[in-house]
PDB file of C-alpha atoms in Angstrom:
ATOM      1  CA  UNK O   1      81.634 -46.312 124.872  1.00  0.00           C
ATOM      2  CA  UNK O   2      84.344 -44.283 123.119  1.00  0.00           C
ATOM      3  CA  UNK O   3      86.723 -46.595 121.247  1.00  0.00           C
ATOM      4  CA  UNK O   4      90.055 -45.462 119.825  1.00  0.00           C
ATOM      5  CA  UNK O   5      92.299 -47.202 117.321  1.00  0.00           C
ATOM      6  CA  UNK O   6      96.065 -46.630 117.349  1.00  0.00           C
ATOM      7  CA  UNK O   7      97.473 -48.342 114.247  1.00  0.00           C
ATOM      8  CA  UNK O   8     101.068 -49.130 113.357  1.00  0.00           C
ATOM      9  CA  UNK O   9     103.533 -51.853 112.522  1.00  0.00           C
ATOM     10  CA  UNK O  10     105.159 -51.745 115.982  1.00  0.00           C
ATOM     11  CA  UNK O  11     108.296 -53.544 114.789  1.00  0.00           C
ATOM     12  CA  UNK O  12     109.191 -53.271 117.613  1.00  0.00           C
ATOM     13  CA  UNK O  13     107.090 -51.260 120.031  1.00  0.00           C
ATOM     14  CA  UNK O  14     109.186 -48.353 121.377  1.00  0.00           C
ATOM     15  CA  UNK O  15     108.959 -46.009 124.332  1.00  0.00           C
ATOM     16  CA  UNK O  16     107.546 -43.452 121.892  1.00  0.00           C
ATOM     17  CA  UNK O  17     104.677 -45.820 121.119  1.00  0.00           C
ATOM     18  CA  UNK O  18     104.166 -46.537 124.821  1.00  0.00           C
ATOM     19  CA  UNK O  19     103.950 -42.797 125.507  1.00  0.00           C
ATOM     20  CA  UNK O  20     101.273 -42.316 122.830  1.00  0.00           C
ATOM     21  CA  UNK O  21      99.339 -45.373 124.088  1.00  0.00           C
ATOM     22  CA  UNK O  22      99.390 -44.083 127.668  1.00  0.00           C
ATOM     23  CA  UNK O  23      98.148 -40.655 126.601  1.00  0.00           C
ATOM     24  CA  UNK O  24      95.554 -42.023 124.162  1.00  0.00           C
ATOM     25  CA  UNK O  25      94.172 -44.290 126.890  1.00  0.00           C
ATOM     26  CA  UNK O  26      93.156 -41.143 128.798  1.00  0.00           C
ATOM     27  CA  UNK O  27      90.946 -40.089 125.877  1.00  0.00           C
ATOM     28  CA  UNK O  28      88.924 -43.267 125.348  1.00  0.00           C
ATOM     29  CA  UNK O  29      87.180 -46.061 127.233  1.00  0.00           C
ATOM     30  CA  UNK O  30      88.812 -48.738 125.102  1.00  0.00           C
ATOM     31  CA  UNK O  31      91.976 -48.481 123.024  1.00  0.00           C
ATOM     32  CA  UNK O  32      92.672 -50.941 120.242  1.00  0.00           C
ATOM     33  CA  UNK O  33      96.269 -51.209 119.092  1.00  0.00           C
ATOM     34  CA  UNK O  34      95.963 -52.078 115.412  1.00  0.00           C
ATOM     35  CA  UNK O  35      98.996 -54.164 114.487  1.00  0.00           C
ATOM     36  CA  UNK O  36      99.478 -53.842 110.751  1.00  0.00           C
ATOM     37  CA  UNK O  37     100.374 -56.930 108.776  1.00  0.00           C
ATOM     38  CA  UNK O  38     102.625 -55.205 106.280  1.00  0.00           C
ATOM     39  CA  UNK O  39     104.535 -57.825 104.333  1.00  0.00           C
ATOM     40  CA  UNK O  40     106.188 -55.136 102.183  1.00  0.00           C
ATOM     41  CA  UNK O  41     108.082 -53.718 105.176  1.00  0.00           C
ATOM     42  CA  UNK O  42     109.751 -57.070 105.890  1.00  0.00           C
ATOM     43  CA  UNK O  43     109.317 -56.924 109.672  1.00  0.00           C
ATOM     44  CA  UNK O  44     112.078 -58.117 111.990  1.00  0.00           C
ATOM     45  CA  UNK O  45     109.529 -59.668 114.345  1.00  0.00           C
ATOM     46  CA  UNK O  46     106.641 -61.899 113.328  1.00  0.00           C
ATOM     47  CA  UNK O  47     103.091 -60.688 113.751  1.00  0.00           C
ATOM     48  CA  UNK O  48     102.683 -63.030 116.711  1.00  0.00           C
ATOM     49  CA  UNK O  49     105.826 -61.660 118.381  1.00  0.00           C
ATOM     50  CA  UNK O  50     104.766 -58.048 117.834  1.00  0.00           C
ATOM     51  CA  UNK O  51     101.295 -58.739 119.234  1.00  0.00           C
ATOM     52  CA  UNK O  52     102.812 -60.514 122.266  1.00  0.00           C
ATOM     53  CA  UNK O  53     105.149 -57.570 122.975  1.00  0.00           C
ATOM     54  CA  UNK O  54     102.254 -55.115 122.684  1.00  0.00           C
ATOM     55  CA  UNK O  55     100.017 -57.217 124.923  1.00  0.00           C
ATOM     56  CA  UNK O  56     102.730 -57.467 127.584  1.00  0.00           C
ATOM     57  CA  UNK O  57     103.426 -53.719 127.574  1.00  0.00           C
ATOM     58  CA  UNK O  58      99.752 -52.769 127.379  1.00  0.00           C
ATOM     59  CA  UNK O  59      98.722 -55.016 130.271  1.00  0.00           C
ATOM     60  CA  UNK O  60     100.749 -52.725 132.536  1.00  0.00           C
ATOM     61  CA  UNK O  61      99.294 -49.583 130.953  1.00  0.00           C
ATOM     62  CA  UNK O  62      95.755 -50.909 131.176  1.00  0.00           C
ATOM     63  CA  UNK O  63      96.194 -51.570 134.889  1.00  0.00           C
ATOM     64  CA  UNK O  64      97.671 -48.073 135.396  1.00  0.00           C
ATOM     65  CA  UNK O  65      95.037 -46.190 133.383  1.00  0.00           C
ATOM     66  CA  UNK O  66      91.925 -48.312 133.936  1.00  0.00           C
ATOM     67  CA  UNK O  67      91.356 -48.300 130.166  1.00  0.00           C
ATOM     68  CA  UNK O  68      90.878 -51.552 128.308  1.00  0.00           C
ATOM     69  CA  UNK O  69      93.761 -51.865 125.831  1.00  0.00           C
ATOM     70  CA  UNK O  70      93.882 -54.712 123.323  1.00  0.00           C
ATOM     71  CA  UNK O  71      95.995 -55.678 120.319  1.00  0.00           C
ATOM     72  CA  UNK O  72      94.212 -56.346 117.022  1.00  0.00           C
ATOM     73  CA  UNK O  73      96.125 -57.513 113.918  1.00  0.00           C
ATOM     74  CA  UNK O  74      94.812 -56.118 110.626  1.00  0.00           C
ATOM     75  CA  UNK O  75      95.620 -56.258 106.926  1.00  0.00           C
ATOM     76  CA  UNK O  76      92.737 -54.291 105.470  1.00  0.00           C
ATOM     77  CA  UNK O  77      92.152 -50.568 105.022  1.00  0.00           C
ATOM     78  CA  UNK O  78      92.611 -48.586 108.217  1.00  0.00           C
ATOM     79  CA  UNK O  79      89.071 -47.223 107.984  1.00  0.00           C
ATOM     80  CA  UNK O  80      87.734 -50.775 107.623  1.00  0.00           C
ATOM     81  CA  UNK O  81      89.747 -51.822 110.664  1.00  0.00           C
ATOM     82  CA  UNK O  82      88.181 -48.904 112.562  1.00  0.00           C
ATOM     83  CA  UNK O  83      84.748 -50.227 111.588  1.00  0.00           C
ATOM     84  CA  UNK O  84      85.731 -53.792 112.554  1.00  0.00           C
ATOM     85  CA  UNK O  85      86.674 -52.748 116.099  1.00  0.00           C
ATOM     86  CA  UNK O  86      83.948 -50.122 116.521  1.00  0.00           C
ATOM     87  CA  UNK O  87      86.383 -47.205 116.749  1.00  0.00           C
ATOM     88  CA  UNK O  88      85.128 -43.646 116.408  1.00  0.00           C
ATOM     89  CA  UNK O  89      88.643 -42.218 116.754  1.00  0.00           C
ATOM     90  CA  UNK O  90      91.931 -43.021 115.039  1.00  0.00           C
ATOM     91  CA  UNK O  91      94.937 -41.971 117.110  1.00  0.00           C
ATOM     92  CA  UNK O  92      98.171 -41.028 115.375  1.00  0.00           C
ATOM     93  CA  UNK O  93     101.445 -39.972 116.919  1.00  0.00           C
ATOM     94  CA  UNK O  94     103.473 -37.168 115.372  1.00  0.00           C
ATOM     95  CA  UNK O  95     107.210 -36.749 115.836  1.00  0.00           C
ATOM     96  CA  UNK O  96     108.014 -34.040 113.315  1.00  0.00           C
ATOM     97  CA  UNK O  97     106.628 -31.882 110.515  1.00  0.00           C
ATOM     98  CA  UNK O  98     107.483 -34.593 107.992  1.00  0.00           C
ATOM     99  CA  UNK O  99     105.094 -36.967 109.813  1.00  0.00           C
ATOM    100  CA  UNK O 100     102.329 -34.375 109.564  1.00  0.00           C
ATOM    101  CA  UNK O 101     102.502 -34.124 105.773  1.00  0.00           C
ATOM    102  CA  UNK O 102     101.971 -37.865 105.346  1.00  0.00           C
ATOM    103  CA  UNK O 103      99.326 -38.039 108.081  1.00  0.00           C
ATOM    104  CA  UNK O 104      97.447 -35.065 106.603  1.00  0.00           C
ATOM    105  CA  UNK O 105      97.051 -36.980 103.326  1.00  0.00           C
ATOM    106  CA  UNK O 106      95.900 -40.087 105.192  1.00  0.00           C
ATOM    107  CA  UNK O 107      93.264 -38.138 107.109  1.00  0.00           C
ATOM    108  CA  UNK O 108      91.907 -36.724 103.868  1.00  0.00           C
ATOM    109  CA  UNK O 109      91.592 -40.158 102.319  1.00  0.00           C
ATOM    110  CA  UNK O 110      90.074 -41.684 105.456  1.00  0.00           C
ATOM    111  CA  UNK O 111      87.542 -38.851 105.735  1.00  0.00           C
ATOM    112  CA  UNK O 112      86.598 -39.365 102.087  1.00  0.00           C
ATOM    113  CA  UNK O 113      85.916 -43.030 102.901  1.00  0.00           C
ATOM    114  CA  UNK O 114      84.046 -42.319 106.170  1.00  0.00           C
ATOM    115  CA  UNK O 115      83.679 -38.856 107.652  1.00  0.00           C
ATOM    116  CA  UNK O 116      82.254 -40.170 110.931  1.00  0.00           C
ATOM    117  CA  UNK O 117      85.642 -41.486 112.095  1.00  0.00           C
ATOM    118  CA  UNK O 118      87.822 -38.706 113.496  1.00  0.00           C
ATOM    119  CA  UNK O 119      91.608 -38.679 113.595  1.00  0.00           C
ATOM    120  CA  UNK O 120      93.347 -37.286 116.655  1.00  0.00           C
ATOM    121  CA  UNK O 121      97.038 -36.390 116.557  1.00  0.00           C
ATOM    122  CA  UNK O 122      99.182 -36.619 119.669  1.00  0.00           C
ATOM    123  CA  UNK O 123     102.589 -34.982 119.572  1.00  0.00           C
ATOM    124  CA  UNK O 124     105.413 -37.177 120.732  1.00  0.00           C
ATOM    125  CA  UNK O 125     106.900 -36.230 124.063  1.00  0.00           C
ATOM    126  CA  UNK O 126     109.997 -34.092 123.445  1.00  0.00           C
ATOM    127  CA  UNK O 127     112.193 -36.808 124.982  1.00  0.00           C
ATOM    128  CA  UNK O 128     110.789 -39.373 122.550  1.00  0.00           C
ATOM    129  CA  UNK O 129     110.606 -37.435 119.254  1.00  0.00           C
ATOM    130  CA  UNK O 130     113.690 -39.009 117.706  1.00  0.00           C
ATOM    131  CA  UNK O 131     112.601 -42.581 118.378  1.00  0.00           C
ATOM    132  CA  UNK O 132     111.615 -44.578 115.307  1.00  0.00           C
ATOM    133  CA  UNK O 133     111.383 -48.365 115.133  1.00  0.00           C
ATOM    134  CA  UNK O 134     113.474 -48.376 111.963  1.00  0.00           C
ATOM    135  CA  UNK O 135     116.314 -46.514 113.690  1.00  0.00           C
ATOM    136  CA  UNK O 136     116.050 -48.639 116.828  1.00  0.00           C
ATOM    137  CA  UNK O 137     116.444 -51.796 114.727  1.00  0.00           C
ATOM    138  CA  UNK O 138     119.438 -50.334 112.882  1.00  0.00           C
ATOM    139  CA  UNK O 139     121.183 -49.291 116.100  1.00  0.00           C
ATOM    140  CA  UNK O 140     120.510 -52.712 117.644  1.00  0.00           C
ATOM    141  CA  UNK O 141     121.640 -54.509 114.479  1.00  0.00           C
ATOM    142  CA  UNK O 142     124.978 -52.643 114.656  1.00  0.00           C
ATOM    143  CA  UNK O 143     125.443 -53.535 118.327  1.00  0.00           C
ATOM    144  CA  UNK O 144     124.408 -50.196 119.820  1.00  0.00           C
ATOM    145  CA  UNK O 145     122.574 -49.713 123.092  1.00  0.00           C
ATOM    146  CA  UNK O 146     118.839 -49.157 122.529  1.00  0.00           C
ATOM    147  CA  UNK O 147     117.812 -49.351 126.185  1.00  0.00           C
ATOM    148  CA  UNK O 148     116.896 -45.631 126.135  1.00  0.00           C
ATOM    149  CA  UNK O 149     114.387 -46.252 123.344  1.00  0.00           C
ATOM    150  CA  UNK O 150     112.600 -49.500 124.266  1.00  0.00           C
ATOM    151  CA  UNK O 151     111.424 -51.351 127.346  1.00  0.00           C
ATOM    152  CA  UNK O 152     113.720 -53.989 128.909  1.00  0.00           C
ATOM    153  CA  UNK O 153     111.566 -56.792 127.450  1.00  0.00           C
ATOM    154  CA  UNK O 154     111.840 -55.407 123.919  1.00  0.00           C
ATOM    155  CA  UNK O 155     115.564 -54.760 124.391  1.00  0.00           C
ATOM    156  CA  UNK O 156     116.064 -58.443 125.247  1.00  0.00           C
ATOM    157  CA  UNK O 157     113.939 -59.512 122.267  1.00  0.00           C
ATOM    158  CA  UNK O 158     116.114 -57.400 119.965  1.00  0.00           C
ATOM    159  CA  UNK O 159     119.298 -58.898 121.417  1.00  0.00           C
ATOM    160  CA  UNK O 160     117.889 -62.411 121.053  1.00  0.00           C
ATOM    161  CA  UNK O 161     116.870 -61.836 117.459  1.00  0.00           C
ATOM    162  CA  UNK O 162     119.966 -60.015 116.295  1.00  0.00           C
ATOM    163  CA  UNK O 163     122.911 -61.252 118.343  1.00  0.00           C
ATOM    164  CA  UNK O 164     122.223 -64.623 119.943  1.00  0.00           C
ATOM    165  CA  UNK O 165     122.557 -67.903 118.038  1.00  0.00           C
TER     166      UNK O 165
END
């Protein structure tokens, strides 16, 4: 069984993430969405909320693709998380050249730790390249419409968190 790991903070999950998940699901038998516990980033949503959003969105994708897709919180090294979930492939989404420079360094370090785990890069769909969770949160925080960047469920969660008492 080919297992892939798509790691990220997913704070919140965006349509760009959903696009990468859908496309990655075509490459593997099982896709694990590694939800990073990154206290330094000061996430807007709790780990539990992020996992719940991912599980809700991925249930639909799993039914569409026939690929098992699960959420897996992690706080250890990415390569150790890959071992924990039995992943042979790490999936990373790229939006721009700047992403590649950072990801290239990460691949080098991960390969130095374990050269049996491959990293696969998927380019963001052209319609989704500008989407970044950080920007989505900022737009939502300032009262802008983020419905073009997130699913309706995530849009409501952002409104609830940022604008409802």
